[in-house]
Tab-separated table of C-alpha atoms and ligand atoms in Angstrom:
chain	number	residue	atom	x	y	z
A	46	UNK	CA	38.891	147.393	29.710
A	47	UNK	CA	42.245	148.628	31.030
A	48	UNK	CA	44.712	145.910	29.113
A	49	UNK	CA	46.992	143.580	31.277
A	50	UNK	CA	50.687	143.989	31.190
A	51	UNK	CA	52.713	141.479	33.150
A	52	UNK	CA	56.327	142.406	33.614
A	53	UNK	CA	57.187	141.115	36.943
A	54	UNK	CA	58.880	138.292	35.937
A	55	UNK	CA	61.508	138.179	38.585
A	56	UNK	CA	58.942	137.511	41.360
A	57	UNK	CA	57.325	135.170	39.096
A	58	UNK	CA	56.803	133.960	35.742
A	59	UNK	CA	52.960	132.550	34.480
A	60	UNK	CA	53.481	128.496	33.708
A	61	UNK	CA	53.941	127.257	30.375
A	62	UNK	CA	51.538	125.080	28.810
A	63	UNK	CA	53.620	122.609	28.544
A	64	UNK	CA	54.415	122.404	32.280
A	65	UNK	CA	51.178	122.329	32.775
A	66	UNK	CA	50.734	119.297	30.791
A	67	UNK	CA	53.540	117.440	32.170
A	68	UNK	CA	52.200	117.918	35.802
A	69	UNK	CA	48.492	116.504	34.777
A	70	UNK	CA	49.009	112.769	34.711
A	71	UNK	CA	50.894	112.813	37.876
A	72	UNK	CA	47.966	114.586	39.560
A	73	UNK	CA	45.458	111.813	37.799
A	74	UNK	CA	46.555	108.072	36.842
A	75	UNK	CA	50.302	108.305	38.149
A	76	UNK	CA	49.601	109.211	41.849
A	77	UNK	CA	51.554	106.637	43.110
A	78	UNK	CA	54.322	106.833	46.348
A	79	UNK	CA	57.730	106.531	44.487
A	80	UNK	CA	58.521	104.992	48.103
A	81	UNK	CA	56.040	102.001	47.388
A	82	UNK	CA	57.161	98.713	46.124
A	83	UNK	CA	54.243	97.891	44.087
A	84	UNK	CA	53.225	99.226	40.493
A	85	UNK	CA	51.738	102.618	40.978
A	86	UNK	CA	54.627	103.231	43.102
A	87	UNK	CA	56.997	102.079	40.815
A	88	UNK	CA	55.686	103.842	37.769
A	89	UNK	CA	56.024	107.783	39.708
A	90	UNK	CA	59.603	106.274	40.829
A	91	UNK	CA	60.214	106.241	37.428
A	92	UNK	CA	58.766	109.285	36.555
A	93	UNK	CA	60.561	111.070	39.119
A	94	UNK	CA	64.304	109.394	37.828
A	95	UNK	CA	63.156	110.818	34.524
A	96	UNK	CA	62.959	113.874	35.680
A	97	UNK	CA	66.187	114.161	37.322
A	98	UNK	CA	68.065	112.713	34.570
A	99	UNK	CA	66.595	115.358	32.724
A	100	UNK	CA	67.457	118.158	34.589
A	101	UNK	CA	70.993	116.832	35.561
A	102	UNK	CA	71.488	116.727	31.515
A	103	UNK	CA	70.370	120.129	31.250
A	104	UNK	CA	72.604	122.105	33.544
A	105	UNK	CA	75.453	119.591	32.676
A	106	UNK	CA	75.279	117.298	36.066
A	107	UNK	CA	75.311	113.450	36.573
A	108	UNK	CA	72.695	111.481	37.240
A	109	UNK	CA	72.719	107.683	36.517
A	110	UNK	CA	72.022	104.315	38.461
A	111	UNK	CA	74.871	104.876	40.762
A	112	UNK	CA	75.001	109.062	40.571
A	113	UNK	CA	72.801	111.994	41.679
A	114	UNK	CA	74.020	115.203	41.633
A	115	UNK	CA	70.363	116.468	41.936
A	116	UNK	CA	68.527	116.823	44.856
A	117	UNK	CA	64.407	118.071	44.545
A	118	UNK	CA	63.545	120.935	47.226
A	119	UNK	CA	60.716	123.369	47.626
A	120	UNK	CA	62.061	126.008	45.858
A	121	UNK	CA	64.976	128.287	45.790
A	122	UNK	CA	64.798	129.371	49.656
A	123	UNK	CA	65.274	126.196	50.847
A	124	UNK	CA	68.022	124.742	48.821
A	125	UNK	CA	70.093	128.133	49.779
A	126	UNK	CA	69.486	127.278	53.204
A	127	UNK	CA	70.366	123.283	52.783
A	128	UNK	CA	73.624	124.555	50.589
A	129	UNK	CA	74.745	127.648	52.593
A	130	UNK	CA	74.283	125.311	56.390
A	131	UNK	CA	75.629	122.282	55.150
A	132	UNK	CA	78.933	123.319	53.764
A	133	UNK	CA	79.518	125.747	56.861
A	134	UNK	CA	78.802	122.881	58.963
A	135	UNK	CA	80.923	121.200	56.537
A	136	UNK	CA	83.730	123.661	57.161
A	137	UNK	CA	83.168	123.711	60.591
A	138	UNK	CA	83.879	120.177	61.602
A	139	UNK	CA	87.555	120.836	59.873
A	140	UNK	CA	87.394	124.640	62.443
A	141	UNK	CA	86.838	126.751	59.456
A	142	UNK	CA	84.296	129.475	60.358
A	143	UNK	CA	84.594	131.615	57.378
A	144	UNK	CA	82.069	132.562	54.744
A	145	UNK	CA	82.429	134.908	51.430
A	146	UNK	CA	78.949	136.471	50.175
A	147	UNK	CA	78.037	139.548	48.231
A	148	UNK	CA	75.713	142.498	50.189
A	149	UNK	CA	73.026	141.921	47.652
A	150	UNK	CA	72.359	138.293	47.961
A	151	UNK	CA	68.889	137.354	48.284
A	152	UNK	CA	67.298	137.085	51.574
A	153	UNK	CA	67.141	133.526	51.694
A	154	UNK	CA	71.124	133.753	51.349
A	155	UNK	CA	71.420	136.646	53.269
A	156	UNK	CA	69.243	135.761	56.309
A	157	UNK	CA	70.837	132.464	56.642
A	158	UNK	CA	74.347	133.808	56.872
A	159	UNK	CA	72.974	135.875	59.977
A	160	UNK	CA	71.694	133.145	61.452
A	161	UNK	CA	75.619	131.655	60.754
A	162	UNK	CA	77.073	134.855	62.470
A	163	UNK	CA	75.015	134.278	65.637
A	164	UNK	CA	76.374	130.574	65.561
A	165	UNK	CA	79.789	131.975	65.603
A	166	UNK	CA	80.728	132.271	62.036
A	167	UNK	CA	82.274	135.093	60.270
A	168	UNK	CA	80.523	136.517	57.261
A	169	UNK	CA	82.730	138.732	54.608
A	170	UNK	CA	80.147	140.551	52.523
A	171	UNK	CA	81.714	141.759	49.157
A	172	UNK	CA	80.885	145.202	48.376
A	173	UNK	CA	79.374	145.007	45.018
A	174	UNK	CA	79.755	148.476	44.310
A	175	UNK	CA	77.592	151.406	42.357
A	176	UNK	CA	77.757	149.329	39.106
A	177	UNK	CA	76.614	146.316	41.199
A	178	UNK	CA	79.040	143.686	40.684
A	179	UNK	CA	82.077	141.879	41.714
A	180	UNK	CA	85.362	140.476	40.270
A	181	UNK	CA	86.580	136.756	40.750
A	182	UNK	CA	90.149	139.007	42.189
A	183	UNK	CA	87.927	140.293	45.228
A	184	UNK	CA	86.454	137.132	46.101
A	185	UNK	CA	90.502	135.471	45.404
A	186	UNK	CA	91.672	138.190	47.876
A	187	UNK	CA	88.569	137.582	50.200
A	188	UNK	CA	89.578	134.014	50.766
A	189	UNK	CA	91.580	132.870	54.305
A	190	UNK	CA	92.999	129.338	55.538
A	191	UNK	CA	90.196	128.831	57.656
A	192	UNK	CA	86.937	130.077	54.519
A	193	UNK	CA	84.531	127.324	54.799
A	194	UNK	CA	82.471	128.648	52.485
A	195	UNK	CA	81.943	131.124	48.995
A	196	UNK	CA	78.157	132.125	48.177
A	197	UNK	CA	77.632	134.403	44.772
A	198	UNK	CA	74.718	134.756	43.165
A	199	UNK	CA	74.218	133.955	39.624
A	200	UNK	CA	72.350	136.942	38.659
A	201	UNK	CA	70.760	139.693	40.694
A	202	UNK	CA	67.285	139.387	41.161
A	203	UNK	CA	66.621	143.063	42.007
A	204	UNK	CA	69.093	145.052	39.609
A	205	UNK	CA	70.078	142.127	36.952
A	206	UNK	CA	73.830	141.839	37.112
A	207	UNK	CA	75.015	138.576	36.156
A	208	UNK	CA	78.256	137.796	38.137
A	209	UNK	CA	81.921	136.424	36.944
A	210	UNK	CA	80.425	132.949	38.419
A	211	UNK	CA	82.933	130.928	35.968
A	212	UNK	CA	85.923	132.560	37.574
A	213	UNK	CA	84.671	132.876	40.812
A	214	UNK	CA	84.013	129.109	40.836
A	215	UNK	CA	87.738	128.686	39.542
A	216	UNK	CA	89.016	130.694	42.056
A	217	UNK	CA	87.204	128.811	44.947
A	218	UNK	CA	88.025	125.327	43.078
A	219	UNK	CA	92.176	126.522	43.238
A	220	UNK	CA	92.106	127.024	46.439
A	221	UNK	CA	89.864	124.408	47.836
A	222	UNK	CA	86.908	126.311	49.039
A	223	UNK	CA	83.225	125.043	48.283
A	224	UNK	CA	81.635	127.473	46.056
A	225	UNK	CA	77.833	127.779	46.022
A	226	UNK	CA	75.795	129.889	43.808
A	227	UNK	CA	72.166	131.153	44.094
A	228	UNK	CA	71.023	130.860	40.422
A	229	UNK	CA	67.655	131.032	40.534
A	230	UNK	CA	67.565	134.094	38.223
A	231	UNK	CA	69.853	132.562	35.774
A	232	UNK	CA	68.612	128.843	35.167
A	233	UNK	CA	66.078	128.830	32.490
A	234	UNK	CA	67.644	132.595	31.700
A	235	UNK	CA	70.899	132.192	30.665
A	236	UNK	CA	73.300	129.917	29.189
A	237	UNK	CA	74.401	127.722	32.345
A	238	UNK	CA	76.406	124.458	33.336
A	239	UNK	CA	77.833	123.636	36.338
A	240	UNK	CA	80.451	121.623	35.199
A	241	UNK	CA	82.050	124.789	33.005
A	242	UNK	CA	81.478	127.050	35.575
A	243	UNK	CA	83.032	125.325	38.372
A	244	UNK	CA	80.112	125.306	40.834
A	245	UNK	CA	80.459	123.077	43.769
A	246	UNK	CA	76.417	124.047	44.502
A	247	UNK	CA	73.582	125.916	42.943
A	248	UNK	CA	70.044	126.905	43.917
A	249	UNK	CA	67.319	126.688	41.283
A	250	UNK	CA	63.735	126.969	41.858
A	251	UNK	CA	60.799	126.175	39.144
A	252	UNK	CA	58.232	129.543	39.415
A	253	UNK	CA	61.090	131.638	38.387
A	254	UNK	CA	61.479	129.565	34.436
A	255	UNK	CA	57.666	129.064	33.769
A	256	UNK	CA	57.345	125.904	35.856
A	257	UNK	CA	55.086	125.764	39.191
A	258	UNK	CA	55.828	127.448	42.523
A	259	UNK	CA	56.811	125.435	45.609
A	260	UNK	CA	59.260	123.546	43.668
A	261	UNK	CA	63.332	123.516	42.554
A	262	UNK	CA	66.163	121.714	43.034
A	263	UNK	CA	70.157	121.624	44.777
A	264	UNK	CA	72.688	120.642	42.624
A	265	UNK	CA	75.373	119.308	44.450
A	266	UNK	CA	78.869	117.913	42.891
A	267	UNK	CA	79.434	114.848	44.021
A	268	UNK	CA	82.442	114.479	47.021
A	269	UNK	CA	80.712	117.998	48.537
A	270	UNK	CA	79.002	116.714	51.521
A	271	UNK	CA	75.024	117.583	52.014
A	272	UNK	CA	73.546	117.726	55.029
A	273	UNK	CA	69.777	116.990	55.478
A	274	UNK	CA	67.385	120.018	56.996
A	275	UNK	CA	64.270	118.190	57.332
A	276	UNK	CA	64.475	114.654	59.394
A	277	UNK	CA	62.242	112.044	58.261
A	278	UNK	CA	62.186	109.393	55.854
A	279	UNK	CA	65.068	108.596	53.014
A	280	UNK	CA	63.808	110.288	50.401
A	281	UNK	CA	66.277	111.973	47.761
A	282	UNK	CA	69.315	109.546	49.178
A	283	UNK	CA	68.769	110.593	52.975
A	284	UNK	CA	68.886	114.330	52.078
A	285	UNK	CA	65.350	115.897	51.918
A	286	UNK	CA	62.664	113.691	53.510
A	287	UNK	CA	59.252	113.873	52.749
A	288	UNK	CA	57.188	112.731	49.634
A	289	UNK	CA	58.302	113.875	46.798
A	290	UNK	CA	56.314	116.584	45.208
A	291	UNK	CA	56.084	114.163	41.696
A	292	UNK	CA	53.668	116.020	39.212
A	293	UNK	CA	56.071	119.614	40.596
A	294	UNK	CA	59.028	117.862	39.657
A	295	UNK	CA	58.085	116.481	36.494
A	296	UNK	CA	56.692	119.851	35.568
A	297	UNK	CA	60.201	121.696	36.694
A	298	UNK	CA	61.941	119.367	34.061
A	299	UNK	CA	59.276	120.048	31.357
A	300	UNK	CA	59.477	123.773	32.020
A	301	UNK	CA	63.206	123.857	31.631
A	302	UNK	CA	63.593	121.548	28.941
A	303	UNK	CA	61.577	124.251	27.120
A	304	UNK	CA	63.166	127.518	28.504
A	305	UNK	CA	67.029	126.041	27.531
A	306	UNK	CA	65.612	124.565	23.814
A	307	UNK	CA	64.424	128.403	23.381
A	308	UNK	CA	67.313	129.973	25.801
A	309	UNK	CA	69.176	131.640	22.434
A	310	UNK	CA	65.822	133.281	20.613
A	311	UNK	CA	64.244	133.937	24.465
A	312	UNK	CA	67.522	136.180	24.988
A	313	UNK	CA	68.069	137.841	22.086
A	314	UNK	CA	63.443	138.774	22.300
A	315	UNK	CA	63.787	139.555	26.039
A	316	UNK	CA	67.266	141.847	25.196
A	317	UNK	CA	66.098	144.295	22.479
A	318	UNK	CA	63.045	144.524	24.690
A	319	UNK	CA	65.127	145.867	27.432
A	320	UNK	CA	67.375	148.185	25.776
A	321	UNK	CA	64.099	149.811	24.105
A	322	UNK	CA	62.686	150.515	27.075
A	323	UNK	CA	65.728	151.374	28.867
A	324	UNK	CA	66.594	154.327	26.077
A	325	UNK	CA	63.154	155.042	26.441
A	326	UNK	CA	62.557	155.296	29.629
A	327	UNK	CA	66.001	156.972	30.559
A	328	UNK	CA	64.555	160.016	28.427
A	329	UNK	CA	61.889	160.976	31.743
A	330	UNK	CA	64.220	164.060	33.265
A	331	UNK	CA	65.979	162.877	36.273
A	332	UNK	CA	65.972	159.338	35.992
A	333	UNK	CA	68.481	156.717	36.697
A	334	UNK	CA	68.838	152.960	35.238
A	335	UNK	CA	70.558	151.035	38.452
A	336	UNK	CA	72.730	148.287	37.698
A	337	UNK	CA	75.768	146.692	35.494
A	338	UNK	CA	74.858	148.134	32.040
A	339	UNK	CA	76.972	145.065	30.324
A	340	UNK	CA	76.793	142.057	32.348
A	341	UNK	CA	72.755	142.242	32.741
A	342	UNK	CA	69.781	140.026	32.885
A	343	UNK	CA	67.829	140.068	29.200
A	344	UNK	CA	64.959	140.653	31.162
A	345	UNK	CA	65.703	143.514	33.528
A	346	UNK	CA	65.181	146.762	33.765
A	347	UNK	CA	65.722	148.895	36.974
A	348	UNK	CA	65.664	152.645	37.396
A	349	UNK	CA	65.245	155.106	39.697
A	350	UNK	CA	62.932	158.603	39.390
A	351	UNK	CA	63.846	161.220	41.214
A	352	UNK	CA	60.926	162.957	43.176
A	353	UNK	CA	58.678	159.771	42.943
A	354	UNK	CA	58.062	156.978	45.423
A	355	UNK	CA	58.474	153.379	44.613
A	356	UNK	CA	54.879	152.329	45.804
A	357	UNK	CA	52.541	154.939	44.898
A	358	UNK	CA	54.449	154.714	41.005
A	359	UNK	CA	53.558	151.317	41.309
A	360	UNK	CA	50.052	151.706	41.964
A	361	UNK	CA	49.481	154.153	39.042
A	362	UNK	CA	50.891	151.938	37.002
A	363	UNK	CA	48.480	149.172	38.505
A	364	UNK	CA	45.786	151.147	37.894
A	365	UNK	CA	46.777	151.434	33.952
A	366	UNK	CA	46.742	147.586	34.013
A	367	UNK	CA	51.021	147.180	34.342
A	368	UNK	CA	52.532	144.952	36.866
A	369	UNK	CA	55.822	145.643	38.038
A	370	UNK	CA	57.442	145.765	40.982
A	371	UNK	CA	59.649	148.625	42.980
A	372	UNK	CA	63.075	147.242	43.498
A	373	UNK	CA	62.164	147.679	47.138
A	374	UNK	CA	60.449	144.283	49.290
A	375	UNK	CA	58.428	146.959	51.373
A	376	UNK	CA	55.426	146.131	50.234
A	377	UNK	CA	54.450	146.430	53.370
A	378	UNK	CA	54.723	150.182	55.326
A	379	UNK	CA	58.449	149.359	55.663
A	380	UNK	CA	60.776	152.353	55.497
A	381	UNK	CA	63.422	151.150	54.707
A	382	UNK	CA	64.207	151.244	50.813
A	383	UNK	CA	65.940	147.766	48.972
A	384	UNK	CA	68.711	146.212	50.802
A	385	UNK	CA	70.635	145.773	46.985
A	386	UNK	CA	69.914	149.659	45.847
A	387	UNK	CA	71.335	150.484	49.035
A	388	UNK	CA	74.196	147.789	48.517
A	389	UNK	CA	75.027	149.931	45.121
A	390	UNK	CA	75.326	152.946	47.499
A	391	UNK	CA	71.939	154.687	46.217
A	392	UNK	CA	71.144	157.114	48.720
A	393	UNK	CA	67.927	156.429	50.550
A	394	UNK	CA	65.397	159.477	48.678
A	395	UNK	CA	66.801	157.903	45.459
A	396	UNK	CA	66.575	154.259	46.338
A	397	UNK	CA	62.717	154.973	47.186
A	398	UNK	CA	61.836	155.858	43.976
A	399	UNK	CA	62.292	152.871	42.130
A	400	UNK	CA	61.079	150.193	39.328
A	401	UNK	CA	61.439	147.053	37.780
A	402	UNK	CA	60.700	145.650	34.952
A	403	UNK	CA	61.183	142.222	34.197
A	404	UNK	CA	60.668	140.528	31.092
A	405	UNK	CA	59.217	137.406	29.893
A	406	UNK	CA	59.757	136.129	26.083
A	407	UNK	CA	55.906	135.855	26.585
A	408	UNK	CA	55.545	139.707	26.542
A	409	UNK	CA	55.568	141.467	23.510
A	410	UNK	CA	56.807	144.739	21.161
A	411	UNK	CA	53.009	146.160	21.855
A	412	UNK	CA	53.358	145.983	25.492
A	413	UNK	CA	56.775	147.686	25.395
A	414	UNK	CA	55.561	150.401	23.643
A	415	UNK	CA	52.517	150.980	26.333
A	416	UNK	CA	54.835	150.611	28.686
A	417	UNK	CA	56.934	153.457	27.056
A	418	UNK	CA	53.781	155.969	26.616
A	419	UNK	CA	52.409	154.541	29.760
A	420	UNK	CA	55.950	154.838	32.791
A	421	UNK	CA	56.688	158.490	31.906
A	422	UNK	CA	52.840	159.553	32.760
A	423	UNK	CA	52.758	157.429	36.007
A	424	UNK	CA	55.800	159.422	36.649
A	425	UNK	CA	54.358	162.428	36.332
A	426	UNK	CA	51.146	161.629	38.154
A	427	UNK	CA	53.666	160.883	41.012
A	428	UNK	CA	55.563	163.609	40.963
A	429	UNK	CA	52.670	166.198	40.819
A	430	UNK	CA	51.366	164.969	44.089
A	431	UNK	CA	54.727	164.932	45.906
A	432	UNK	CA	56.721	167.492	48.175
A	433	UNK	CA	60.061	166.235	47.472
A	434	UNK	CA	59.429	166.965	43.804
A	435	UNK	CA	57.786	170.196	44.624
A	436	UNK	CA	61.447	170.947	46.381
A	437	UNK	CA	63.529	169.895	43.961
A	438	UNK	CA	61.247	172.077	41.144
A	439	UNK	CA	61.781	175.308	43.200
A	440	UNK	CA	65.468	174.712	44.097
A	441	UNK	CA	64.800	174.286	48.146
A	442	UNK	CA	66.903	170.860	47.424
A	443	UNK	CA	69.424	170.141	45.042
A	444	UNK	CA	68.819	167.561	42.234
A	445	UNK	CA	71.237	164.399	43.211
A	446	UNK	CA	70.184	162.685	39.572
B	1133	PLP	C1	62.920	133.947	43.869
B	1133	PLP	C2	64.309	133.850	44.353
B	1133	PLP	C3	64.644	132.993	45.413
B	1133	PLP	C4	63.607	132.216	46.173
B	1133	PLP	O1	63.066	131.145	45.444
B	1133	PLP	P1	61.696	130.489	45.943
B	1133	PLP	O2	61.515	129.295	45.061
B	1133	PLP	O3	60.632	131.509	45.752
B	1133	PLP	O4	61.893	130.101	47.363
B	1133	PLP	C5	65.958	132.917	45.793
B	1133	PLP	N1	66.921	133.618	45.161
B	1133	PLP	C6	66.644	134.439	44.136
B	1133	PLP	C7	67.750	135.176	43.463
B	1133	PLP	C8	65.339	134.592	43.695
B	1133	PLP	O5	65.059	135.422	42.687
């Protein structure tokens, strides 16, 4: 039997069991309507206030009888949507139409602020240049009179940075701007708390910390106004209607009550990991490692092969049991290589070639050494089958890595 090696952890992470447990009695005995006066109702109510309290504590928000700083969504996409439209709309109403992002935001960021610049807005995208990152000075000298709006990610999904987000949030909190952050690579990942890091609003969904998909959560300060997406009932203080997804919820908490008691030990596993397999790996001739090579994600690894294809590497790989991803979306016939590669000025034949590794704590020294024996002869394989590499070998095109 070909062994199993999961290392896509950025596109989603197995649930603990632990989540797991927390979700079952919400699924069996406690399958009440928090909405419903009587008992059963009462008791998920309950269960549900739990829950927030517990994540609130967690990332270092408020919630108490009067507060909630914590608002449940489906996941990451939509409380970057409910952040990014409601403080533009926000802004708007006071004729600001000006928004700060990065060009390697995710695409539920990125997508929304297009559907912003068709509405009328204007959209500064910070180049986040070849070592993929920005400085709190860029977005400072980004910012206008009439900037409704700042949206940074946390942490890169694709390449790993992790962003100045404590200085970009006091930047945005000098001069008055609402600062939002996409963190749903760095909650559950890295040390984080909303209060010392000045964020106004942050996006955090549960697959991506060991909890269940179709789940996460808005934090939003309170005094920054929210704006509901979804009309309906009054759920979550009139700003997410619909019945609340209880035994999710209460699973999201569990999970990251787990992932920030182990945060430290996770880090410091997931790290050495990485930097193994990034000397290793970095020793296949005519390879790349993309990204900041300080300010990075324990858990990420992302290089580029010269001569090789993102998808086919990926398949070899498949077929030797190892799941990664290419830092390309195309898993469909798409030509067009990852928006964030290209974002760190890659050029397209190099961008194609690409991989990443995320880690879990759950994976282990064993699998990092397969890995290590295991990349470099998918690499190979690739490259013996391919007429770019066949070019580059016999000096018809010049090496560019
Ligand atoms: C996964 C991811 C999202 C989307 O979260 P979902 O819960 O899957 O909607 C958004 N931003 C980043 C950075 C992500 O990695």
């Amino acid at each position: 039997m070909v062994k199993s090696v999961y290392v896509d952890n950025a596109a989603t992470t197995a649930m603990s069991d632990r989540a797991i447990e927390a979700m079952i009695p919400y699924l069996k005995e406690v399958y009440g309507n928090p909405s419903s006066l009587h008992t059963v109702g009462q008791v998920a109510k309950e269960a549900l206030f739990g829950a927030r309290q517990k994540i609130a504590d967690l990332i270092g928000a408020t919630v108490n009888d009067k507060i909630s700083e914590i608002y449940f969504t489906s996941g990451g996409s939509e409380a970057d949507n409910q952040a990014i439209r409601s403080a533009a709309y926000a802004g708007l109403a006071k004729g600001k139409k000006h928004v700060i992002s990065t060009t390697f935001e995710h695409h539920a960021v990125l997508h929304t602020l297009k559907k912003l610049e068709k509405e009328g807005f204007e959209v500064t995208y910070l180049d986040v240049h070849s070592y993929g990152n920005i400085t709190a000075a860029e977005v400072e000298a980004a910012i206008r009179p009439d900037t409704a709006l700042v949206t940074v990610m946390y942490a890169n999904n694709e390449v790993g940075s992790v962003l100045p987000i404590r200085e970009i949030g006091a930047v945005c909190r000098a001069k008055k701007v609402i600062f939002h952050t996409d963190a749903v690579q760095a909650v559950g990942h890295l040390p984080v708390n909303v209060v010392e890091d000045n964020i106004d609003m942050l996006s955090a969904s549960a697959h991506k910390f060991h909890g269940p998909k179709g789940v996460g959560f808005l934090y939003c300060r309170t005094g920054v106004p929210l704006k509901s997406l979804i009309e309906g009932g009054a759920q979550e203080r009139k700003r997410r209607a619909g019945t609340e997804n209880i035994a999710g919820v209460c699973a999201m908490a569990s999970a990251l009550e787990e992932a920030v008691s182990n945060l430290d030990k996770n880090m410091k596993k997931q790290a050495a990991m990485r930097d193994r397999l990034i000397a290793g790996l970095s020793k296949i001739p005519h390879s790349k490692l993309n990204g900041d090579t300080k300010n990075r994600l324990p858990g990420n690894v992302n290089m580029c092969f010269e001569g090789t294809e993102g998808e086919s590497l990926l398949l070899h790989l498949d077929a030797k049991g190892i799941c990664a991803s290419s830092g390309s979306a195309c898993t469909t016939a798409s030509l067009e290589p990852s928006h964030v590669l290209l974002a760190l000025g890659i050029p397209h034949e190099i961008a194609h070639g690409s991989l990443r590794i995320s880690l879990s704590e759950e994976n282990t020294e064993e699998e990092i050494d397969y890995l290590l024996e295991q990349v470099p002869v998918a690499v190979d394989e690739v490259r013996a089958v391919s007429c770019l590499w066949d070019d580059l070998k016999n000096g018809k095109r010049e090496h560019l890595i």
